[in-house]
Amino acid sequence: MEKTENKENGLIRSQKSLYIKFKKINGLFKLHLSSLALLFLLGFAYVILWTYLVFTGQTVPELSRIYGLFGTIVTILMTSALFILIIQIGIQIIFYGLFILRGNRSLKQNKEEKTPRNALYDGIVPYITNFYAFFNRYSKQKTTLAIRVKFFLLFNFFSGFFVIFLFTRILDTGSANDLINISMVIIFLLLLFFWMMSLMTSFKIQKEIVRWEKLFPKLEEWAQEFEQVSLENSKPFDEEAP
Amino acid sequence: MSSSRRNRFEIWAEVLEFCLRAKRTQTWLLRETRLKTSAIKETLQFLLSRNLIEELNEDNSTKYHTTSRGEEVLKRFYTLVNDYFDLK
């Protein structure tokens, strides 16, 4: 009886430990998604502000001032590129958002049973399943999920750099409207903060994905071992393993 | 999430985990695992043949419950994942 209780406690301990770890990983993904969403909104706000200032004649792009029509064309191209960058961040939001939605569902504690016999959670394996499906869906032979996330990391770095560079171009033009001037400074500081936050979380996520990438083959080995368990053999599973 | 994307280890472990917390019917498992009927039947058959779950007749319905042997297998799965995340 005592042995059974210990076994059950061990199971609960393992579940609890994994649950805490997965909650932490999920939190990291959520933090990254939030920083991306805010970056997306701020980038969008910046484009609107920039377009408004140019079209109302409150500012003349620096390049137009120096190079005339050629400068204007380059400025339009840069603003279009910024739009593409914003769309790309939007794609990343969908990419991570779908994963988080499923992950959250898995980690939601099921309260339907009043007194669980020997298990606290039943979303641990579904969380791994979700990660594995996410992993498989985006892992091609050449472009693995880790490479894709690394690409997103580099992309976020350069796009953020580009946005901040563009922002400084209008930050020093000085609009006559004080509200616009204050808004520009606030957006700039927030942009800088969330950009750095997204870079940090992106870096951590990349490390996490590399770790999962190594774990999945081990789980495959577990499955093979599992398959070999015979009906006749009544010994506990862990004693059967070589 | 389609069942074709899932691997066998995920399906086995998922069913074991669900049946560990409470006795589950095939319909409940079908809904929660989002598997095809044939796939869930095959999985239950496999787990029953390995004595990892047991079949119980309660309230005019057949329910499945993880056996202590199934608990051992699941514990091993958790330990494997846990150990992996403990490695720095």
mmCIF file of C-alpha atoms in Angstrom:
data_model
loop_
_atom_site.group_PDB
_atom_site.id
_atom_site.type_symbol
_atom_site.label_atom_id
_atom_site.label_comp_id
_atom_site.label_asym_id
_atom_site.label_seq_id
_atom_site.Cartn_x
_atom_site.Cartn_y
_atom_site.Cartn_z
ATOM 1 C CA MET A 1 0.000 0.000 0.000
ATOM 2 C CA GLU A 2 2.787 2.353 0.967
ATOM 3 C CA LYS A 3 4.630 1.489 -2.212
ATOM 4 C CA THR A 4 1.543 2.305 -4.303
ATOM 5 C CA GLU A 5 1.140 5.655 -2.552
ATOM 6 C CA ASN A 6 4.770 6.531 -3.221
ATOM 7 C CA LYS A 7 4.337 5.574 -6.844
ATOM 8 C CA GLU A 8 1.282 7.816 -7.103
ATOM 9 C CA ASN A 9 3.029 10.668 -5.340
ATOM 10 C CA GLY A 10 5.899 10.303 -7.783
ATOM 11 C CA LEU A 11 3.460 10.558 -10.645
ATOM 12 C CA ILE A 12 1.847 13.655 -9.181
ATOM 13 C CA ARG A 13 5.266 15.192 -8.539
ATOM 14 C CA SER A 14 6.290 14.572 -12.157
ATOM 15 C CA GLN A 15 3.033 16.042 -13.408
ATOM 16 C CA LYS A 16 3.368 19.094 -11.195
ATOM 17 C CA SER A 17 6.954 19.696 -12.249
ATOM 18 C CA LEU A 18 6.085 19.426 -15.944
ATOM 19 C CA TYR A 19 3.006 21.566 -15.523
ATOM 20 C CA ILE A 20 5.082 24.366 -13.956
ATOM 21 C CA LYS A 21 7.687 24.094 -16.719
ATOM 22 C CA PHE A 22 5.099 24.196 -19.486
ATOM 23 C CA LYS A 23 3.313 27.112 -17.851
ATOM 24 C CA LYS A 24 6.629 28.970 -17.861
ATOM 25 C CA ILE A 25 7.273 28.154 -21.531
ATOM 26 C CA ASN A 26 3.732 29.170 -22.414
ATOM 27 C CA GLY A 27 4.249 32.425 -20.505
ATOM 28 C CA LEU A 28 7.337 33.133 -22.581
ATOM 29 C CA PHE A 29 5.371 32.611 -25.789
ATOM 30 C CA LYS A 30 2.599 34.861 -24.501
ATOM 31 C CA LEU A 31 5.073 37.591 -23.591
ATOM 32 C CA HIS A 32 6.605 37.368 -27.055
ATOM 33 C CA LEU A 33 3.187 37.527 -28.698
ATOM 34 C CA SER A 34 2.241 40.593 -26.611
ATOM 35 C CA SER A 35 5.461 42.403 -27.538
ATOM 36 C CA LEU A 36 4.909 41.580 -31.226
ATOM 37 C CA ALA A 37 1.288 42.749 -31.096
ATOM 38 C CA LEU A 38 2.317 46.043 -29.481
ATOM 39 C CA LEU A 39 5.163 46.452 -31.971
ATOM 40 C CA PHE A 40 2.661 45.860 -34.760
ATOM 41 C CA LEU A 41 0.229 48.460 -33.409
ATOM 42 C CA LEU A 42 2.944 51.023 -32.736
ATOM 43 C CA GLY A 43 4.464 50.471 -36.188
ATOM 44 C CA PHE A 44 1.042 50.987 -37.684
ATOM 45 C CA ALA A 45 0.497 54.135 -35.613
ATOM 46 C CA TYR A 46 3.872 55.380 -36.766
ATOM 47 C CA VAL A 47 3.023 54.876 -40.466
ATOM 48 C CA ILE A 48 -0.279 56.725 -40.043
ATOM 49 C CA LEU A 49 1.459 59.597 -38.246
ATOM 50 C CA TRP A 50 4.212 59.779 -40.830
ATOM 51 C CA THR A 51 1.743 59.758 -43.743
ATOM 52 C CA TYR A 52 -0.383 62.395 -41.996
ATOM 53 C CA LEU A 53 2.580 64.716 -41.440
ATOM 54 C CA VAL A 54 3.780 64.369 -45.034
ATOM 55 C CA PHE A 55 0.356 64.819 -46.622
ATOM 56 C CA THR A 56 -0.584 67.824 -44.487
ATOM 57 C CA GLY A 57 2.736 69.420 -45.348
ATOM 58 C CA GLN A 58 3.823 69.572 -41.686
ATOM 59 C CA THR A 59 7.048 67.879 -42.576
ATOM 60 C CA VAL A 60 9.092 67.318 -45.705
ATOM 61 C CA PRO A 61 11.018 64.049 -45.827
ATOM 62 C CA GLU A 62 14.714 64.743 -45.479
ATOM 63 C CA LEU A 63 15.552 62.831 -48.662
ATOM 64 C CA SER A 64 13.041 64.913 -50.655
ATOM 65 C CA ARG A 65 14.606 68.056 -49.298
ATOM 66 C CA ILE A 66 18.043 67.010 -50.471
ATOM 67 C CA TYR A 67 17.338 65.014 -53.660
ATOM 68 C CA GLY A 68 13.961 66.349 -54.805
ATOM 69 C CA LEU A 69 11.793 63.902 -56.790
ATOM 70 C CA PHE A 70 14.325 61.066 -56.470
ATOM 71 C CA GLY A 71 14.288 61.518 -52.704
ATOM 72 C CA THR A 72 10.489 61.424 -52.679
ATOM 73 C CA ILE A 73 10.485 58.139 -54.646
ATOM 74 C CA VAL A 74 12.974 56.622 -52.196
ATOM 75 C CA THR A 75 10.864 57.827 -49.257
ATOM 76 C CA ILE A 76 7.722 56.214 -50.779
ATOM 77 C CA LEU A 77 9.667 52.977 -51.272
ATOM 78 C CA MET A 78 10.887 53.065 -47.672
ATOM 79 C CA THR A 79 7.375 53.641 -46.357
ATOM 80 C CA SER A 80 6.084 50.750 -48.527
ATOM 81 C CA ALA A 81 8.866 48.553 -47.146
ATOM 82 C CA LEU A 82 7.739 49.506 -43.681
ATOM 83 C CA PHE A 83 4.226 48.341 -44.544
ATOM 84 C CA ILE A 84 5.643 44.989 -45.658
ATOM 85 C CA LEU A 85 7.543 44.751 -42.382
ATOM 86 C CA ILE A 86 4.357 45.423 -40.435
ATOM 87 C CA ILE A 87 2.536 42.712 -42.428
ATOM 88 C CA GLN A 88 5.383 40.309 -41.682
ATOM 89 C CA ILE A 89 5.043 41.012 -37.951
ATOM 90 C CA GLY A 90 1.318 40.321 -38.399
ATOM 91 C CA ILE A 91 2.191 36.903 -39.888
ATOM 92 C CA GLN A 92 4.393 36.178 -36.879
ATOM 93 C CA ILE A 93 1.500 37.109 -34.593
ATOM 94 C CA ILE A 94 -0.737 34.534 -36.330
ATOM 95 C CA PHE A 95 2.110 31.976 -36.229
ATOM 96 C CA TYR A 96 2.612 32.253 -32.472
ATOM 97 C CA GLY A 97 -1.015 33.072 -31.692
ATOM 98 C CA LEU A 98 -2.340 29.778 -33.060
ATOM 99 C CA PHE A 99 0.186 27.845 -31.027
ATOM 100 C CA ILE A 100 -0.628 29.750 -27.840
ATOM 101 C CA LEU A 101 -4.367 29.276 -28.317
ATOM 102 C CA ARG A 102 -3.967 25.502 -28.389
ATOM 103 C CA GLY A 103 -1.347 25.510 -25.649
ATOM 104 C CA ASN A 104 -3.584 27.519 -23.340
ATOM 105 C CA ARG A 105 -6.414 25.077 -23.888
ATOM 106 C CA SER A 106 -4.168 22.172 -22.955
ATOM 107 C CA LEU A 107 -2.856 23.791 -19.796
ATOM 108 C CA LYS A 108 -6.275 24.838 -18.588
ATOM 109 C CA GLN A 109 -6.967 22.821 -15.481
ATOM 110 C CA ASN A 110 -9.903 20.495 -15.722
ATOM 111 C CA LYS A 111 -12.014 20.979 -12.637
ATOM 112 C CA GLU A 112 -14.753 18.541 -13.516
ATOM 113 C CA GLU A 113 -13.501 15.906 -11.081
ATOM 114 C CA LYS A 114 -13.742 16.896 -7.436
ATOM 115 C CA THR A 115 -11.073 14.648 -6.035
ATOM 116 C CA PRO A 116 -8.645 13.346 -8.628
ATOM 117 C CA ARG A 117 -7.475 9.896 -7.699
ATOM 118 C CA ASN A 118 -3.849 10.183 -8.599
ATOM 119 C CA ALA A 119 -3.468 12.875 -11.217
ATOM 120 C CA LEU A 120 -3.632 16.622 -10.968
ATOM 121 C CA TYR A 121 -3.656 17.596 -14.619
ATOM 122 C CA ASP A 122 -4.606 16.044 -17.904
ATOM 123 C CA GLY A 123 -3.191 18.601 -20.285
ATOM 124 C CA ILE A 124 0.494 17.735 -20.147
ATOM 125 C CA VAL A 125 0.578 15.256 -23.000
ATOM 126 C CA PRO A 126 -1.787 17.415 -25.127
ATOM 127 C CA TYR A 127 0.657 20.309 -24.620
ATOM 128 C CA ILE A 128 3.516 18.162 -25.929
ATOM 129 C CA THR A 129 1.234 17.039 -28.764
ATOM 130 C CA ASN A 130 0.485 20.654 -29.579
ATOM 131 C CA PHE A 131 4.174 21.503 -29.616
ATOM 132 C CA TYR A 132 4.927 18.475 -31.763
ATOM 133 C CA ALA A 133 2.177 19.370 -34.274
ATOM 134 C CA PHE A 134 3.463 22.961 -34.374
ATOM 135 C CA PHE A 135 6.966 21.646 -34.813
ATOM 136 C CA ASN A 136 6.013 19.253 -37.630
ATOM 137 C CA ARG A 137 3.826 21.741 -39.433
ATOM 138 C CA TYR A 138 6.614 24.269 -39.778
ATOM 139 C CA SER A 139 9.591 21.955 -40.035
ATOM 140 C CA LYS A 140 10.551 21.148 -43.567
ATOM 141 C CA GLN A 141 13.644 19.196 -44.552
ATOM 142 C CA LYS A 142 15.726 22.320 -45.116
ATOM 143 C CA THR A 143 13.871 24.872 -43.023
ATOM 144 C CA THR A 144 13.355 23.490 -39.566
ATOM 145 C CA LEU A 145 11.307 25.314 -36.978
ATOM 146 C CA ALA A 146 14.511 26.414 -35.225
ATOM 147 C CA ILE A 147 15.777 27.998 -38.470
ATOM 148 C CA ARG A 148 12.410 29.661 -39.040
ATOM 149 C CA VAL A 149 12.422 31.146 -35.543
ATOM 150 C CA LYS A 150 16.019 32.292 -36.058
ATOM 151 C CA PHE A 151 14.860 33.994 -39.250
ATOM 152 C CA PHE A 152 12.095 35.722 -37.281
ATOM 153 C CA LEU A 153 14.663 36.828 -34.712
ATOM 154 C CA LEU A 154 16.888 38.372 -37.396
ATOM 155 C CA PHE A 155 13.871 39.821 -39.126
ATOM 156 C CA ASN A 156 12.631 41.439 -35.907
ATOM 157 C CA PHE A 157 16.085 42.851 -35.308
ATOM 158 C CA PHE A 158 16.450 44.435 -38.745
ATOM 159 C CA SER A 159 12.844 45.541 -39.090
ATOM 160 C CA GLY A 160 12.957 47.157 -35.656
ATOM 161 C CA PHE A 161 16.196 48.848 -36.539
ATOM 162 C CA PHE A 162 14.698 50.115 -39.773
ATOM 163 C CA VAL A 163 11.554 51.423 -38.072
ATOM 164 C CA ILE A 164 13.583 53.188 -35.409
ATOM 165 C CA PHE A 165 15.889 54.665 -38.038
ATOM 166 C CA LEU A 166 12.895 55.940 -40.011
ATOM 167 C CA PHE A 167 11.333 57.283 -36.862
ATOM 168 C CA THR A 168 14.362 59.372 -36.007
ATOM 169 C CA ARG A 169 14.004 60.978 -39.456
ATOM 170 C CA ILE A 170 10.731 62.583 -38.446
ATOM 171 C CA LEU A 171 11.474 62.918 -34.762
ATOM 172 C CA ASP A 172 13.774 65.897 -35.360
ATOM 173 C CA THR A 173 11.547 67.667 -37.917
ATOM 174 C CA GLY A 174 9.504 69.262 -35.161
ATOM 175 C CA SER A 175 5.805 69.630 -35.908
ATOM 176 C CA ALA A 176 3.948 72.790 -34.934
ATOM 177 C CA ASN A 177 1.449 70.666 -33.055
ATOM 178 C CA ASP A 178 2.631 69.883 -29.494
ATOM 179 C CA LEU A 179 0.337 66.877 -29.190
ATOM 180 C CA ILE A 180 1.941 65.320 -32.258
ATOM 181 C CA ASN A 181 5.418 66.077 -30.911
ATOM 182 C CA ILE A 182 4.651 64.413 -27.560
ATOM 183 C CA SER A 183 2.919 61.464 -29.248
ATOM 184 C CA MET A 184 5.930 60.925 -31.480
ATOM 185 C CA VAL A 185 8.319 60.789 -28.559
ATOM 186 C CA ILE A 186 6.034 58.438 -26.581
ATOM 187 C CA ILE A 187 5.533 56.118 -29.575
ATOM 188 C CA PHE A 188 9.266 56.135 -30.196
ATOM 189 C CA LEU A 189 10.123 55.159 -26.617
ATOM 190 C CA LEU A 190 7.432 52.473 -26.503
ATOM 191 C CA LEU A 191 8.563 51.147 -29.860
ATOM 192 C CA LEU A 192 12.111 50.904 -28.594
ATOM 193 C CA PHE A 193 11.008 49.126 -25.404
ATOM 194 C CA PHE A 194 8.775 46.532 -27.101
ATOM 195 C CA TRP A 195 11.280 45.969 -29.864
ATOM 196 C CA MET A 196 13.949 45.058 -27.297
ATOM 197 C CA MET A 197 11.467 42.914 -25.402
ATOM 198 C CA SER A 198 10.491 41.018 -28.559
ATOM 199 C CA LEU A 199 14.171 40.429 -29.344
ATOM 200 C CA MET A 200 14.853 39.024 -25.895
ATOM 201 C CA THR A 201 11.808 36.727 -25.919
ATOM 202 C CA SER A 202 12.532 35.684 -29.500
ATOM 203 C CA PHE A 203 16.041 34.668 -28.466
ATOM 204 C CA LYS A 204 14.715 32.625 -25.536
ATOM 205 C CA ILE A 205 12.070 30.970 -27.727
ATOM 206 C CA GLN A 206 14.718 29.979 -30.226
ATOM 207 C CA LYS A 207 16.708 28.290 -27.448
ATOM 208 C CA GLU A 208 13.542 26.549 -26.231
ATOM 209 C CA ILE A 209 12.713 25.228 -29.690
ATOM 210 C CA VAL A 210 16.202 23.802 -30.121
ATOM 211 C CA ARG A 211 15.648 21.949 -26.832
ATOM 212 C CA TRP A 212 12.292 20.514 -28.003
ATOM 213 C CA GLU A 213 13.878 19.558 -31.314
ATOM 214 C CA LYS A 214 16.262 17.301 -29.382
ATOM 215 C CA LEU A 215 13.529 15.908 -27.134
ATOM 216 C CA PHE A 216 11.197 14.551 -29.829
ATOM 217 C CA PRO A 217 13.525 11.766 -31.055
ATOM 218 C CA LYS A 218 13.810 10.639 -27.401
ATOM 219 C CA LEU A 219 10.037 10.371 -27.184
ATOM 220 C CA GLU A 220 10.073 8.304 -30.360
ATOM 221 C CA GLU A 221 12.486 5.946 -28.606
ATOM 222 C CA TRP A 222 10.094 5.788 -25.673
ATOM 223 C CA ALA A 223 7.316 4.799 -28.081
ATOM 224 C CA GLN A 224 9.443 2.021 -29.549
ATOM 225 C CA GLU A 225 10.222 0.733 -26.074
ATOM 226 C CA PHE A 226 6.549 0.994 -25.199
ATOM 227 C CA GLU A 227 5.529 -1.027 -28.249
ATOM 228 C CA GLN A 228 7.779 -3.865 -27.211
ATOM 229 C CA VAL A 229 6.040 -4.362 -23.874
ATOM 230 C CA SER A 230 4.423 -7.769 -24.106
ATOM 231 C CA LEU A 231 1.164 -8.851 -22.639
ATOM 232 C CA GLU A 232 2.703 -11.935 -21.044
ATOM 233 C CA ASN A 233 5.336 -9.975 -19.215
ATOM 234 C CA SER A 234 3.796 -8.650 -16.055
ATOM 235 C CA LYS A 235 6.894 -6.865 -14.778
ATOM 236 C CA PRO A 236 6.621 -3.091 -14.412
ATOM 237 C CA PHE A 237 7.611 -1.180 -17.526
ATOM 238 C CA ASP A 238 10.690 0.461 -16.074
ATOM 239 C CA GLU A 239 12.110 -2.886 -15.067
ATOM 240 C CA GLU A 240 11.767 -4.151 -18.616
ATOM 241 C CA ALA A 241 13.788 -1.364 -20.118
ATOM 242 C CA PRO A 242 17.416 -2.256 -20.781
ATOM 243 C CA MET B 1 -5.292 19.152 -35.250
ATOM 244 C CA SER B 2 -5.703 16.165 -37.494
ATOM 245 C CA SER B 3 -4.856 12.724 -36.237
ATOM 246 C CA SER B 4 -2.530 12.126 -39.191
ATOM 247 C CA ARG B 5 -0.165 14.752 -37.815
ATOM 248 C CA ARG B 6 0.061 13.027 -34.490
ATOM 249 C CA ASN B 7 2.525 10.398 -33.674
ATOM 250 C CA ARG B 8 1.734 7.146 -31.927
ATOM 251 C CA PHE B 9 3.570 8.133 -28.742
ATOM 252 C CA GLU B 10 1.427 11.211 -28.437
ATOM 253 C CA ILE B 11 -1.833 9.316 -28.881
ATOM 254 C CA TRP B 12 -0.919 6.528 -26.436
ATOM 255 C CA ALA B 13 0.324 8.910 -23.784
ATOM 256 C CA GLU B 14 -2.655 11.203 -24.253
ATOM 257 C CA VAL B 15 -5.172 8.375 -23.758
ATOM 258 C CA LEU B 16 -3.252 7.076 -20.739
ATOM 259 C CA GLU B 17 -3.212 10.531 -19.193
ATOM 260 C CA PHE B 18 -6.916 11.133 -19.783
ATOM 261 C CA CYS B 19 -7.866 7.747 -18.331
ATOM 262 C CA LEU B 20 -5.607 8.288 -15.342
ATOM 263 C CA ARG B 21 -7.601 11.150 -13.906
ATOM 264 C CA ALA B 22 -10.990 9.474 -14.260
ATOM 265 C CA LYS B 23 -12.794 6.650 -16.001
ATOM 266 C CA ARG B 24 -13.512 7.710 -19.556
ATOM 267 C CA THR B 25 -15.905 6.466 -22.209
ATOM 268 C CA GLN B 26 -14.877 5.977 -25.827
ATOM 269 C CA THR B 27 -17.082 8.926 -26.847
ATOM 270 C CA TRP B 28 -15.372 11.203 -24.318
ATOM 271 C CA LEU B 29 -11.952 10.149 -25.556
ATOM 272 C CA LEU B 30 -13.046 10.579 -29.154
ATOM 273 C CA ARG B 31 -14.094 14.149 -28.452
ATOM 274 C CA GLU B 32 -11.043 15.101 -26.413
ATOM 275 C CA THR B 33 -8.375 13.466 -28.544
ATOM 276 C CA ARG B 34 -10.030 14.487 -31.829
ATOM 277 C CA LEU B 35 -9.152 11.189 -33.378
ATOM 278 C CA LYS B 36 -11.101 9.197 -35.942
ATOM 279 C CA THR B 37 -13.262 6.393 -34.525
ATOM 280 C CA SER B 38 -11.059 3.760 -36.130
ATOM 281 C CA ALA B 39 -7.928 5.351 -34.657
ATOM 282 C CA ILE B 40 -9.330 5.536 -31.107
ATOM 283 C CA LYS B 41 -10.549 1.927 -31.337
ATOM 284 C CA GLU B 42 -7.126 0.813 -32.496
ATOM 285 C CA THR B 43 -5.437 2.768 -29.687
ATOM 286 C CA LEU B 44 -7.759 1.373 -27.006
ATOM 287 C CA GLN B 45 -7.246 -2.116 -28.362
ATOM 288 C CA PHE B 46 -3.490 -1.698 -28.222
ATOM 289 C CA LEU B 47 -3.522 -0.328 -24.684
ATOM 290 C CA LEU B 48 -5.921 -3.046 -23.496
ATOM 291 C CA SER B 49 -3.793 -5.782 -25.039
ATOM 292 C CA ARG B 50 -0.754 -4.438 -23.176
ATOM 293 C CA ASN B 51 -2.714 -4.264 -19.922
ATOM 294 C CA LEU B 52 -2.107 -0.530 -19.716
ATOM 295 C CA ILE B 53 -5.792 0.349 -19.419
ATOM 296 C CA GLU B 54 -8.720 -1.666 -18.138
ATOM 297 C CA GLU B 55 -12.256 -1.890 -19.413
ATOM 298 C CA LEU B 56 -15.010 -1.344 -16.854
ATOM 299 C CA ASN B 57 -18.758 -1.623 -17.226
ATOM 300 C CA GLU B 58 -20.455 1.163 -15.290
ATOM 301 C CA ASP B 59 -23.904 2.712 -15.654
ATOM 302 C CA ASN B 60 -24.633 0.726 -18.809
ATOM 303 C CA SER B 61 -21.553 2.074 -20.532
ATOM 304 C CA THR B 62 -18.028 0.873 -21.090
ATOM 305 C CA LYS B 63 -15.385 3.006 -19.447
ATOM 306 C CA TYR B 64 -11.612 2.884 -19.592
ATOM 307 C CA HIS B 65 -9.198 3.419 -16.779
ATOM 308 C CA THR B 66 -5.408 3.456 -16.629
ATOM 309 C CA THR B 67 -3.961 0.480 -14.772
ATOM 310 C CA SER B 68 -1.003 0.696 -12.394
ATOM 311 C CA ARG B 69 1.095 -0.675 -15.250
ATOM 312 C CA GLY B 70 -0.129 2.182 -17.433
ATOM 313 C CA GLU B 71 0.775 4.602 -14.648
ATOM 314 C CA GLU B 72 4.328 3.263 -14.693
ATOM 315 C CA VAL B 73 4.563 3.814 -18.437
ATOM 316 C CA LEU B 74 3.199 7.337 -18.129
ATOM 317 C CA LYS B 75 5.500 8.107 -15.235
ATOM 318 C CA ARG B 76 8.412 7.044 -17.392
ATOM 319 C CA PHE B 77 7.214 9.371 -20.129
ATOM 320 C CA TYR B 78 6.980 12.283 -17.665
ATOM 321 C CA THR B 79 10.387 11.504 -16.201
ATOM 322 C CA LEU B 80 11.916 11.457 -19.670
ATOM 323 C CA VAL B 81 10.495 14.872 -20.530
ATOM 324 C CA ASN B 82 11.268 16.237 -17.065
ATOM 325 C CA ASP B 83 14.886 15.108 -17.178
ATOM 326 C CA TYR B 84 15.270 16.670 -20.573
ATOM 327 C CA PHE B 85 14.106 20.033 -19.327
ATOM 328 C CA ASP B 86 16.326 19.810 -16.277
ATOM 329 C CA LEU B 87 19.404 19.579 -18.507
ATOM 330 C CA LYS B 88 20.938 22.978 -19.004
#
